[in-house]
Structure formats: structure tokens, C-alpha cells
Coordinates of N, CA and C and ligand atoms in Angstrom, one line a residue:
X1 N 120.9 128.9 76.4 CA 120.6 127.5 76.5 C 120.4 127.1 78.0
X2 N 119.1 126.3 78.2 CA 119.1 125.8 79.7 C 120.1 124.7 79.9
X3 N 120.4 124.7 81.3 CA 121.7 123.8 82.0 C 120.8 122.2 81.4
X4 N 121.5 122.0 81.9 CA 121.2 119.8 81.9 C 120.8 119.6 83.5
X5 N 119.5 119.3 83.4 CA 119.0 118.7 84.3 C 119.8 117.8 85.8
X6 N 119.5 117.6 86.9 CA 120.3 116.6 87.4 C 119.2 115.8 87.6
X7 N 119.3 114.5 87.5 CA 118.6 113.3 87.6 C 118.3 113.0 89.1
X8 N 117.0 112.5 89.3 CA 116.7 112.3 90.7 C 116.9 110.1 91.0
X9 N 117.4 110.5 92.0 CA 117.5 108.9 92.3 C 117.4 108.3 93.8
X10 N 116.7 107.6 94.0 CA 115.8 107.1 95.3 C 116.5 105.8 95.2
X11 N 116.9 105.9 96.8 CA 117.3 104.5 97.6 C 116.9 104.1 98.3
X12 N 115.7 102.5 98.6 CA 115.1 101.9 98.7 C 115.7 100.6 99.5
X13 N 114.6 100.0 100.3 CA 115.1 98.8 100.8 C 114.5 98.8 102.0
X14 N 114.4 97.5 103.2 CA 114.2 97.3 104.6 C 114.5 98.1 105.3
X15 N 114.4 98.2 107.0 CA 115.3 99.0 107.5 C 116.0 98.3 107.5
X16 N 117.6 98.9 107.8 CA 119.0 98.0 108.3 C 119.7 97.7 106.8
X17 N 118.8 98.0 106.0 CA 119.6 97.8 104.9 C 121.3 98.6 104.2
X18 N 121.0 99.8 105.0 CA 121.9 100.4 104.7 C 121.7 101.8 104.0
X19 N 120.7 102.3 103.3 CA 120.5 102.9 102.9 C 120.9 104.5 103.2
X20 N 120.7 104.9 104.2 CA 121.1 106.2 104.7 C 122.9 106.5 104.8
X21 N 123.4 105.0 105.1 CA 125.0 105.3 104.9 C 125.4 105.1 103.4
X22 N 124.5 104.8 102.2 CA 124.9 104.5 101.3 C 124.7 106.0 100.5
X23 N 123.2 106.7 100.9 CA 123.1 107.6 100.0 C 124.1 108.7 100.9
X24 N 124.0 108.6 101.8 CA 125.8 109.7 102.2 C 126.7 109.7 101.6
X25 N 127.2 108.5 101.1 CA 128.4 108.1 100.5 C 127.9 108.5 98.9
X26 N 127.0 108.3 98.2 CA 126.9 108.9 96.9 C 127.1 110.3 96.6
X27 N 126.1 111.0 97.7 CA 126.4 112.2 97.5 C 127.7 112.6 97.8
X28 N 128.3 112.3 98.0 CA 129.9 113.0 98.7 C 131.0 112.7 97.4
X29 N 130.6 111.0 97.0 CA 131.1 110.5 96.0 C 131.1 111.2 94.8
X30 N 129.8 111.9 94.4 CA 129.7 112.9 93.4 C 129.6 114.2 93.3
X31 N 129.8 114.7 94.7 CA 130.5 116.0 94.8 C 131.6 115.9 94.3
X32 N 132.1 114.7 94.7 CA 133.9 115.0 94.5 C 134.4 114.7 93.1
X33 N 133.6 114.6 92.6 CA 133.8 114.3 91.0 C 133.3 115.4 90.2
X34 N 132.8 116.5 90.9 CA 132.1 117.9 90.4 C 130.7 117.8 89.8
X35 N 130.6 116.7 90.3 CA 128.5 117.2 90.0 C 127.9 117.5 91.5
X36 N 127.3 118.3 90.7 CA 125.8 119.0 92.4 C 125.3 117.9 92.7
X37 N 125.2 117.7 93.6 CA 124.4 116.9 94.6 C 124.6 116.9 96.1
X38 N 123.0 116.4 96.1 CA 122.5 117.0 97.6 C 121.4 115.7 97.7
X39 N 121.5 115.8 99.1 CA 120.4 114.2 100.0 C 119.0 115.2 100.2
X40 N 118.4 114.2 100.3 CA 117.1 114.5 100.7 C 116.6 113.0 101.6
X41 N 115.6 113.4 102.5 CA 114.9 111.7 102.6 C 113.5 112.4 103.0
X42 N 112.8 110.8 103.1 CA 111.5 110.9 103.3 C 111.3 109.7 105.1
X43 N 110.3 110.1 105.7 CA 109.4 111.2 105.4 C 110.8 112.8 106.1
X44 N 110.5 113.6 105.4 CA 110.9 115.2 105.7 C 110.5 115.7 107.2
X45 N 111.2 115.1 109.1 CA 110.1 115.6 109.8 C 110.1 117.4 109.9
X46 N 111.4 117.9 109.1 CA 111.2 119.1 109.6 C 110.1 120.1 109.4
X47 N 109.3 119.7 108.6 CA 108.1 120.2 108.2 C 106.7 120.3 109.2
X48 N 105.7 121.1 109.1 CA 105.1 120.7 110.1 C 104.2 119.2 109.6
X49 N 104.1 119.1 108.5 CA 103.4 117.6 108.7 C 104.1 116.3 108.8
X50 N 105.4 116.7 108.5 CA 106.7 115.7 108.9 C 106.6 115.6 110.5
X51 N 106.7 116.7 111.1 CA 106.5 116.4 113.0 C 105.3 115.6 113.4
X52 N 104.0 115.6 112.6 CA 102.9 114.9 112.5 C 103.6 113.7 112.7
X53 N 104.7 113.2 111.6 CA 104.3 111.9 111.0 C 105.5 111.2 112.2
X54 N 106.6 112.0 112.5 CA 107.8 112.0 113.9 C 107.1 111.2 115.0
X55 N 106.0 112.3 115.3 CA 105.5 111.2 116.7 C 104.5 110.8 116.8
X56 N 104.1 110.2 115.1 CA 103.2 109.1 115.2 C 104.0 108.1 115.1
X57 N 105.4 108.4 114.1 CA 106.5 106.9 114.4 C 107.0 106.7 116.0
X58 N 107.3 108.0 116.2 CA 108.1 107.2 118.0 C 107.3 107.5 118.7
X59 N 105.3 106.9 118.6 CA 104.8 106.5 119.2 C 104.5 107.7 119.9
X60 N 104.4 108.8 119.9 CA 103.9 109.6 121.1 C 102.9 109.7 120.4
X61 N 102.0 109.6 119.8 CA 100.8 110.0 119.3 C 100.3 109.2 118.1
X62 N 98.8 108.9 118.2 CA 98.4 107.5 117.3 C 97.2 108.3 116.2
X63 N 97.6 107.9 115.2 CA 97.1 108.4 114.0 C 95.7 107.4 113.4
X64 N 94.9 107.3 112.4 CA 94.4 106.5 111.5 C 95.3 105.8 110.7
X65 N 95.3 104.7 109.9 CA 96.0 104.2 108.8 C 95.9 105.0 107.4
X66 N 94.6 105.2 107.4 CA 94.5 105.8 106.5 C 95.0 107.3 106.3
X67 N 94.7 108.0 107.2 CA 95.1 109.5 107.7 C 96.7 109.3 107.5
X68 N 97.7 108.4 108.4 CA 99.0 108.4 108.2 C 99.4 108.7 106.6
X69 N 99.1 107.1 105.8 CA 99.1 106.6 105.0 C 99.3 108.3 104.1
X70 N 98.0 109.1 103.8 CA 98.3 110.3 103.4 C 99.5 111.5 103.7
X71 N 99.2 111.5 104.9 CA 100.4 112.3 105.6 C 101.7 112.1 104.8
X72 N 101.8 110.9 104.8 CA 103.3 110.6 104.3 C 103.5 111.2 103.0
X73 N 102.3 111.5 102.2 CA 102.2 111.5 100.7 C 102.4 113.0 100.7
X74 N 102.1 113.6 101.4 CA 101.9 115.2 101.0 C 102.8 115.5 101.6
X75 N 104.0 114.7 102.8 CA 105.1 114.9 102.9 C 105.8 115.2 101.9
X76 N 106.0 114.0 101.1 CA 106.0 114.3 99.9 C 106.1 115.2 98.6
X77 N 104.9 115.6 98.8 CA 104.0 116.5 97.5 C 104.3 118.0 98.3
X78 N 104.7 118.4 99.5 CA 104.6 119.4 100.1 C 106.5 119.6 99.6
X79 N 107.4 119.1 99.4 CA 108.8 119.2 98.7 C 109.1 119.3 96.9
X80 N 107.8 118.7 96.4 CA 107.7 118.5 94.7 C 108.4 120.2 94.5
X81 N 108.1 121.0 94.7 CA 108.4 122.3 94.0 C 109.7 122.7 94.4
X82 N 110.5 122.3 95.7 CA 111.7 122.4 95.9 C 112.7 121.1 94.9
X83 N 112.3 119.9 94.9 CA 112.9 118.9 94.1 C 112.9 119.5 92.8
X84 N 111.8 119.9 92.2 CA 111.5 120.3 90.4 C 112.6 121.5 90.6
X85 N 113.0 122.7 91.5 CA 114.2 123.8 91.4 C 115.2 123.1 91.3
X86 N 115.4 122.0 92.2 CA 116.9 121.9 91.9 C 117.2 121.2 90.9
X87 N 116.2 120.0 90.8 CA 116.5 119.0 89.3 C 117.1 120.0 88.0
X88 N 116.1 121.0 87.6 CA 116.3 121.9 86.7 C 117.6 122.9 87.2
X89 N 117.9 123.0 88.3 CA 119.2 123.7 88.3 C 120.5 122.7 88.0
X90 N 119.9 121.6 88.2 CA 121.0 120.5 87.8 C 121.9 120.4 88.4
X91 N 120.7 120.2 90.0 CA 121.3 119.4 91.0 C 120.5 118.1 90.9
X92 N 121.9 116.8 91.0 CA 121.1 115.7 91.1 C 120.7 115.4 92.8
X93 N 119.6 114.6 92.8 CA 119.0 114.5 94.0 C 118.9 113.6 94.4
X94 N 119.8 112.6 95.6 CA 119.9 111.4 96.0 C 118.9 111.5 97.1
X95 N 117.9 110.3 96.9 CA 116.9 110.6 98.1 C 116.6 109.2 98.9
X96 N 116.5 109.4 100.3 CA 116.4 108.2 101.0 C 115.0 107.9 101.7
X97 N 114.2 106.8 100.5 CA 113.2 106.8 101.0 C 112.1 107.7 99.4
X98 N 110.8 107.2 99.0 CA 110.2 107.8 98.4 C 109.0 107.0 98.4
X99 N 108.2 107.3 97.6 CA 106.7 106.7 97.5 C 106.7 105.2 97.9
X100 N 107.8 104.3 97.2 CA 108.0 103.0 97.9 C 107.8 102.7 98.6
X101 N 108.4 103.3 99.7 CA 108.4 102.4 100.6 C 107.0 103.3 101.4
X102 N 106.0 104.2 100.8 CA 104.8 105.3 101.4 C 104.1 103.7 100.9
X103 N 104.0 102.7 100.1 CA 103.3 102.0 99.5 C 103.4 100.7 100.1
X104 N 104.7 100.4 100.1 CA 105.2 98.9 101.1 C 105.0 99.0 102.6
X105 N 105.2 99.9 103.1 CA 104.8 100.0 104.4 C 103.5 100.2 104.8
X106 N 102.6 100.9 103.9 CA 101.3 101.0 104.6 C 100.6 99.6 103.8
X107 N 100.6 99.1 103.0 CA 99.8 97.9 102.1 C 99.9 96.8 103.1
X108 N 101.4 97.1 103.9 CA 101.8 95.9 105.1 C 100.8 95.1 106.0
X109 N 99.7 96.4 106.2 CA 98.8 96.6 107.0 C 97.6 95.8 106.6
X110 N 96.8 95.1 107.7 CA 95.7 94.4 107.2 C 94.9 95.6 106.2
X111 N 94.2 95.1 104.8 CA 93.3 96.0 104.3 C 93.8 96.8 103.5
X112 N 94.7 97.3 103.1 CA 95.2 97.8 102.0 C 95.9 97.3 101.2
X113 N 95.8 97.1 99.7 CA 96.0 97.2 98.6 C 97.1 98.1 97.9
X114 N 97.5 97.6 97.3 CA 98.9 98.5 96.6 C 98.1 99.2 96.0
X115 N 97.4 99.4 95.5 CA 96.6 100.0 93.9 C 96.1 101.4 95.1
X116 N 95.4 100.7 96.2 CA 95.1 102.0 97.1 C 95.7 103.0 97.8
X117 N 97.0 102.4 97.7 CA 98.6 102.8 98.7 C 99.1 104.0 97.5
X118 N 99.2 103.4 96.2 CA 99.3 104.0 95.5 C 99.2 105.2 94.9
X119 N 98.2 105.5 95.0 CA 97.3 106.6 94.2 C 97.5 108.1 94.7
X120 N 97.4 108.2 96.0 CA 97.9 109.5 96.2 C 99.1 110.0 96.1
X121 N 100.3 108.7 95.4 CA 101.7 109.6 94.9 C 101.9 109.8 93.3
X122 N 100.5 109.1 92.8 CA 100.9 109.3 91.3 C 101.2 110.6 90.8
X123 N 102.0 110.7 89.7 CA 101.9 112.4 89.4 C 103.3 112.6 90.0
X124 N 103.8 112.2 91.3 CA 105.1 112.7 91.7 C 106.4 112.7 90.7
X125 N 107.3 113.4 90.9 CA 108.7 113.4 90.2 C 108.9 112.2 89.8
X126 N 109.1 111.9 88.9 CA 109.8 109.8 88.8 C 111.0 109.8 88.6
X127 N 111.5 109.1 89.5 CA 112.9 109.0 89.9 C 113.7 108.2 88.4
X128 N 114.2 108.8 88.0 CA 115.5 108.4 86.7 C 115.5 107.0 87.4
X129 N 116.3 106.3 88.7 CA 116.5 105.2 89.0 C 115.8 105.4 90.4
X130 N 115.9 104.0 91.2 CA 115.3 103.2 92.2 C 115.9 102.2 92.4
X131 N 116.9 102.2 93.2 CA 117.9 101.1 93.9 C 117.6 100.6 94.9
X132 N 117.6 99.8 94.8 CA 116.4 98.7 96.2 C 117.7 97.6 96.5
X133 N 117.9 98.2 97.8 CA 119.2 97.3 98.8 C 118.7 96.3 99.4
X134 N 118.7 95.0 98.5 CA 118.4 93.7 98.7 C 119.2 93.3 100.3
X135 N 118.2 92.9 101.2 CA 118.6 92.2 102.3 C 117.6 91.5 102.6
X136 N 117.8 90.2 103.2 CA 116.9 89.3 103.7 C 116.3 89.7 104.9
X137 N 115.6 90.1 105.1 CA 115.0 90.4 106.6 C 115.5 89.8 107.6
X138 N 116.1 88.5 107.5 CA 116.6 87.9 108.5 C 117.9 88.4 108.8
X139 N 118.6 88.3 107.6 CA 119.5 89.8 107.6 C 119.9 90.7 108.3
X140 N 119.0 91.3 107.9 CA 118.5 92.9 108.7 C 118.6 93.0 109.9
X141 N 117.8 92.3 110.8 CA 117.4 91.7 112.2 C 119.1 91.6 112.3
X142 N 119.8 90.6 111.7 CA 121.2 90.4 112.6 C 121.7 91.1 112.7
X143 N 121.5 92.0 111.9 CA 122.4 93.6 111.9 C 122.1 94.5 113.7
X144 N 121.7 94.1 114.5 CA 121.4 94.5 115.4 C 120.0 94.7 115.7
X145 N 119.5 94.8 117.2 CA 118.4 95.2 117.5 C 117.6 96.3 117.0
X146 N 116.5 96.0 116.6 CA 115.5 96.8 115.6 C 115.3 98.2 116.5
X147 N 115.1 98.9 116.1 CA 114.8 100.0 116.8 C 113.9 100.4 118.1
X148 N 113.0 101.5 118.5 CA 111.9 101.0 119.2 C 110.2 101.9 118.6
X149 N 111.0 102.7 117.1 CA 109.8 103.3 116.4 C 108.8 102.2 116.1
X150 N 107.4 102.7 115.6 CA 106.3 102.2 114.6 C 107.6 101.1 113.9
X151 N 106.6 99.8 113.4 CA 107.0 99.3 112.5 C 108.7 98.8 112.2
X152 N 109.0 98.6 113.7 CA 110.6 98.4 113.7 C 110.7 96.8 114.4
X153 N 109.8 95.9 114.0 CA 109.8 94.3 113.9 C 110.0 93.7 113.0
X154 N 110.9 92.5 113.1 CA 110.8 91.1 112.1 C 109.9 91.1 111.4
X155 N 108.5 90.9 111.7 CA 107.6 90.2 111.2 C 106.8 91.2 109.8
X156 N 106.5 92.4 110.8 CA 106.4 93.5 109.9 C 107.3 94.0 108.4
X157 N 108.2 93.7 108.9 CA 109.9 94.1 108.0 C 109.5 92.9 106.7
X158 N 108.9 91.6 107.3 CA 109.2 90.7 106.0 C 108.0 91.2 105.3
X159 N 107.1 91.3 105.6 CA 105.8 91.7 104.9 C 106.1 92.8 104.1
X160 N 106.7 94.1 104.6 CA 107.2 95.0 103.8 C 108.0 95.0 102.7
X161 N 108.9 93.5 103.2 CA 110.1 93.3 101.6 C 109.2 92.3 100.6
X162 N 107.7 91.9 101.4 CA 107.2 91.3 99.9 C 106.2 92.2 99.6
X163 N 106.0 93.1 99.7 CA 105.2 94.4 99.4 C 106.2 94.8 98.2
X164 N 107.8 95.4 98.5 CA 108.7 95.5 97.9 C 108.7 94.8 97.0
X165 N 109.1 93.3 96.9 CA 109.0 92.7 96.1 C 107.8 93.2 95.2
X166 N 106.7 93.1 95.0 CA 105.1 93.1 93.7 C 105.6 94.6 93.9
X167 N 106.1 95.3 94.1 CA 106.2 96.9 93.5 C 107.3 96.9 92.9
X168 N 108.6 96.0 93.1 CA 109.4 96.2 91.9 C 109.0 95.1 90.4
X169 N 108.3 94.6 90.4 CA 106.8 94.0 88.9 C 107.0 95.0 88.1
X170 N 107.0 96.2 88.3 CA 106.6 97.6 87.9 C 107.7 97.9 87.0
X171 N 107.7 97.5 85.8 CA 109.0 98.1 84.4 C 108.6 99.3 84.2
X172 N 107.6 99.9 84.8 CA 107.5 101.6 84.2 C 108.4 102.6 85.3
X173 N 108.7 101.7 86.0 CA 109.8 102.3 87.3 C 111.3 101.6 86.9
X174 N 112.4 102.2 86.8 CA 113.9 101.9 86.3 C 114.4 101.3 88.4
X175 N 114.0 100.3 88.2 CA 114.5 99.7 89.5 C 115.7 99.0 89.2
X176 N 116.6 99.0 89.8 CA 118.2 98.1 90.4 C 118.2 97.7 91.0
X177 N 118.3 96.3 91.6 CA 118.4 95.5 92.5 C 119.9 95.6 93.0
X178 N 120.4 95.9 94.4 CA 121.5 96.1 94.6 C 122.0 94.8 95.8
X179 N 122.8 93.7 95.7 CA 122.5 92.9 96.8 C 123.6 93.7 98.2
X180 N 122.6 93.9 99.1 CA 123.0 94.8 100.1 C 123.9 94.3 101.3
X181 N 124.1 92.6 101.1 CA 124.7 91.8 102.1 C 126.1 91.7 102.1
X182 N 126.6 92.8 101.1 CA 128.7 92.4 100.8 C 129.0 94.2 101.9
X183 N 129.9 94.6 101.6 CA 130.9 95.1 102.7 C 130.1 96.6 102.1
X184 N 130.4 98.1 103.0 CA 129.9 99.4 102.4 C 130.4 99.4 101.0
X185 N 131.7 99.3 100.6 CA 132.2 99.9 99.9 C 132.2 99.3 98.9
X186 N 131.9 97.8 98.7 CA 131.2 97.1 97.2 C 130.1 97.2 96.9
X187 N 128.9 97.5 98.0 CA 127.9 98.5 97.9 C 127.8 99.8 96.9
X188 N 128.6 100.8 97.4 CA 128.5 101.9 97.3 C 129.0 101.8 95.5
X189 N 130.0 100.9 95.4 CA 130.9 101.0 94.0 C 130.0 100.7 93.2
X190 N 128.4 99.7 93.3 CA 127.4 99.5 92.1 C 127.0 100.6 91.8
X191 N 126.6 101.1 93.2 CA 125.6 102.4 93.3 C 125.9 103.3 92.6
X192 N 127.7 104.3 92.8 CA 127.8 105.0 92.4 C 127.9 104.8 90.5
X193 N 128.4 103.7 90.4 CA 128.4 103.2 89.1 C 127.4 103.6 87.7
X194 N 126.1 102.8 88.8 CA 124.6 103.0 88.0 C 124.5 104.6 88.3
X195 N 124.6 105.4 89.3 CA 123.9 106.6 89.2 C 124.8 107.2 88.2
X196 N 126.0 107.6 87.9 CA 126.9 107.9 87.2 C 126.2 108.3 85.3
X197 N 126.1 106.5 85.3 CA 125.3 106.1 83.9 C 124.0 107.1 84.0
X198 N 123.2 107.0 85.3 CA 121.7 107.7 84.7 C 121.8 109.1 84.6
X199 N 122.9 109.7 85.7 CA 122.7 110.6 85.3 C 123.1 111.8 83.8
X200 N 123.9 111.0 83.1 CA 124.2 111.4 82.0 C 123.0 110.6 81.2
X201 N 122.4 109.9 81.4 CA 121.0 109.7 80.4 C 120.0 110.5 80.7
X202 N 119.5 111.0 82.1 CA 118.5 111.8 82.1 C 118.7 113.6 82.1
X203 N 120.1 113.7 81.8 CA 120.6 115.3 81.6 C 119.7 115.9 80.5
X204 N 119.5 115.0 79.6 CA 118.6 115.8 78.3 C 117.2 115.6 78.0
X205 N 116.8 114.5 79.4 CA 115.1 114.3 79.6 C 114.4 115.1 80.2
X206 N 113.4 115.4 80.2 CA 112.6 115.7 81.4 C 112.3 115.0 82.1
X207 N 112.0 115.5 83.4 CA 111.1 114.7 84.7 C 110.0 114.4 84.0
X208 N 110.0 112.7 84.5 CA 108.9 112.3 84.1 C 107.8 112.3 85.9
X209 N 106.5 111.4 85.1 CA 105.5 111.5 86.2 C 105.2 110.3 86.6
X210 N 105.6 109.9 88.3 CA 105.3 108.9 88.5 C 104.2 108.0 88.1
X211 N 103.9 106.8 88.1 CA 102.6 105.5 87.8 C 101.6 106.5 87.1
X212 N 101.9 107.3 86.3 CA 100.9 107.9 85.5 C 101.2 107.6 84.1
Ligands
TMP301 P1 113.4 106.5 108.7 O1 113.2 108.0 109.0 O2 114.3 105.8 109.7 O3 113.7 106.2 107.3 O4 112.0 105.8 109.1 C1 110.8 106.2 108.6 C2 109.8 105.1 108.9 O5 108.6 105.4 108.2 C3 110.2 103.7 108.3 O6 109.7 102.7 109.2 C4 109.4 103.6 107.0 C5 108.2 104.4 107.3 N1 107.6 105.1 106.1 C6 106.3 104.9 105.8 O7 105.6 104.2 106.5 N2 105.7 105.6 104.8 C7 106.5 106.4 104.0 O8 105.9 107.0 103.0 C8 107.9 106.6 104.3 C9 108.7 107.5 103.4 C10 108.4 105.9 105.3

């Protein structure tokens, strides 16, 4: 008999939302409860198209929109076959960062369209869940000074959370709205909550395929 699957689950949101300290905290959370799990994020720079996409964010080197836009996706698509081993080995996979925000952040841009942001991640692994750590951009911002990568402004940031916004529209994606403005650890207690639940619902599914 094959194992039970581990369910893959992507955490979403602005920067400053919190996301990177939250999916640390799940994984660890569910180690310690005896299920596999392991982090992953996007974009992956250890890759060589990940170092591509590295110092096109901290600016040492300037890319096309469109050319990025891809990059990001086969970041992506260049990990599918390592995600599909472990899922089936039934590790679950907390991931920071996935198509989302490859879709919210480049649509941000004058001239692209979700529908065209889109398309080169259809077909990907579809995440059992998608927890999107609700913060107001203004929020965000008070959380301290924005960084000094690509795309680390106010102005940009809000555009991105209404990009976010019309991509969570999408019922064919199992999204959770998490409100991301109370303390880590009433955070973390929804989080681990809902992932808990999916992952005993998607033990007996298969990976589905993203917007396909
Ligand atoms: P991070 O490594 O701090 O999460 O930052 C990565 C930056 O890249 C962040 O500003 C969001 C952006 N991004 C995209 O533009 N497209 C993508 O596909 C992904 C995953 C991230």
C-alpha cells in the first residue's frame, strides 16, 4: 500500500506580513507533532535561474518584465519534480511564496493582465491550501523600513495587495484569509489549525493542477 500523501500549503501575503516567520513556525510546529515537514520558498535563488532572478531583485542587474515575469515561473517549474517526491513521500510542504504572488507582483506593472501573469504557472502542483496574511499595506510600512530590493515601496505594495485581492476571486484555489495584524502566536495558532485539517483531507487525494 502507498504512504498518504503530505499536502502542500503556500503562505501568501505583502511583504512584512510575516510570512517567513510564520511558515518557520508551522514547520517546526508539525515536526513536533510527528508529521514530515519541510519549508521551501520562492523564488529558490540557489538555483542558477534563482541567482538570475537574486540580482535582478537587489538591483545589480536589470532584466525585461516580461523575461523576469518568466524566470520566476520556471523557478518554479524547475522544483515541480522535487515537490511531486516529497508530497508522495508524505512530506508535507510549507511553502513561502508561490505562483501568487509570480502573478500579483508582476500584473502590478503597467500592461499586464492577470490572465497573462497567469498562464505560464498553470499545470503547477495546486496547493491543498493558500493562506494569505491579511495586512493593510499601511501596516506593513509601520512595521519598519521597507527594504532596499526591486519592489520594496508603499505604493507598489498596495497595488500588489489589490492584485492579491482579484486573485483570491478564484474558488478553484482553497484560500484562507488569515488577519495578520494580532501578535506571532495567534497567527501561527489559525495557521497551524487550518493546515492540521488539510492535511488529513488531502492524505487520500491526489495533487491536483493548478488554474487548469
Ligand atoms: P523574498 O525573497 O523576500 O520573498 O522576495 C522576493 C521578491 O520577489 C518579493 O518582492 C516578491 C517578488 N516575487 C515576484 O515578483 N514574483 C514571484 O514569482 C515571486 C515568488 C516573488
Amino acid at each position: 500500500m502507498s504512504c498518504r500523501r503530505g499536502a502542500l500549503i503556500v503562505l501568501e501575503g505583502v511583504d512584512r506580513a510575516g510570512k517567513t516567520t510564520q511558515c518557520q513556525k508551522l514547520v517546526h510546529a508539525l515536526q513536533q507533532s510527528g508529521r514530515a515537514a519541510e519549508m521551501m520558498r520562492f523564488p529558490d535563488r540557489t538555483t542558477k535561474i534563482g541567482q538570475l532572478i537574486s540580482s535582478y531583485l537587489e538591483k545589480k542587474s536589470n532584466l525585461e518584465d516580461h523575461t523576469v515575469h518568466l524566470l520566476f515561473s520556471a523557478n518554479r517549474w524547475e522544483m515541480v519534480p522535487l515537490m511531486k517526491q516529497k508530497l508522495e513521500q508524505g512530506i508535507n510542504l510549507v511553502v513561502d511564496r508561490y505562483a501568487f504572488s509570480g502573478v500579483a507582483f508582476t500584473s502590478a506593472k503597467p500592461g499586464f493582465s492577470l490572465e497573462w501573469c497567469m498562464n505560464p504557472d498553470i499545470g503547477l502542483p495546486k496547493p491543498d491550501l493558500v493562506m494569505f496574511l491579511q495586512l493593510n499595506p499601511n501596516m506593513a510600512a509601520d512595521r519598519g523600513e521597507y527594504g532596499i530590493e526591486r519592489y520594496e515601496t508603499s505604493a507598489f505594495q498596495r497595488t500588489v495587495h489589490q492584485r492579491f485581492e482579484e486573485l483570491m476571486q478564484d474558488s478553484s484555489v482553497n484560500w484562507k484569509v488569515i488577519d495578520a495584524a494580532r501578535t506571532i502566536e495567534e497567527v501561527h495558532k489559525d495557521i497551524k489549525l487550518l493546515s492540521e485539517c488539510i492535511i488529513s483531507l488531502a492524505e487520500n487525494q491526489p495533487v491536483g493542477e493548478l488554474w487548469s
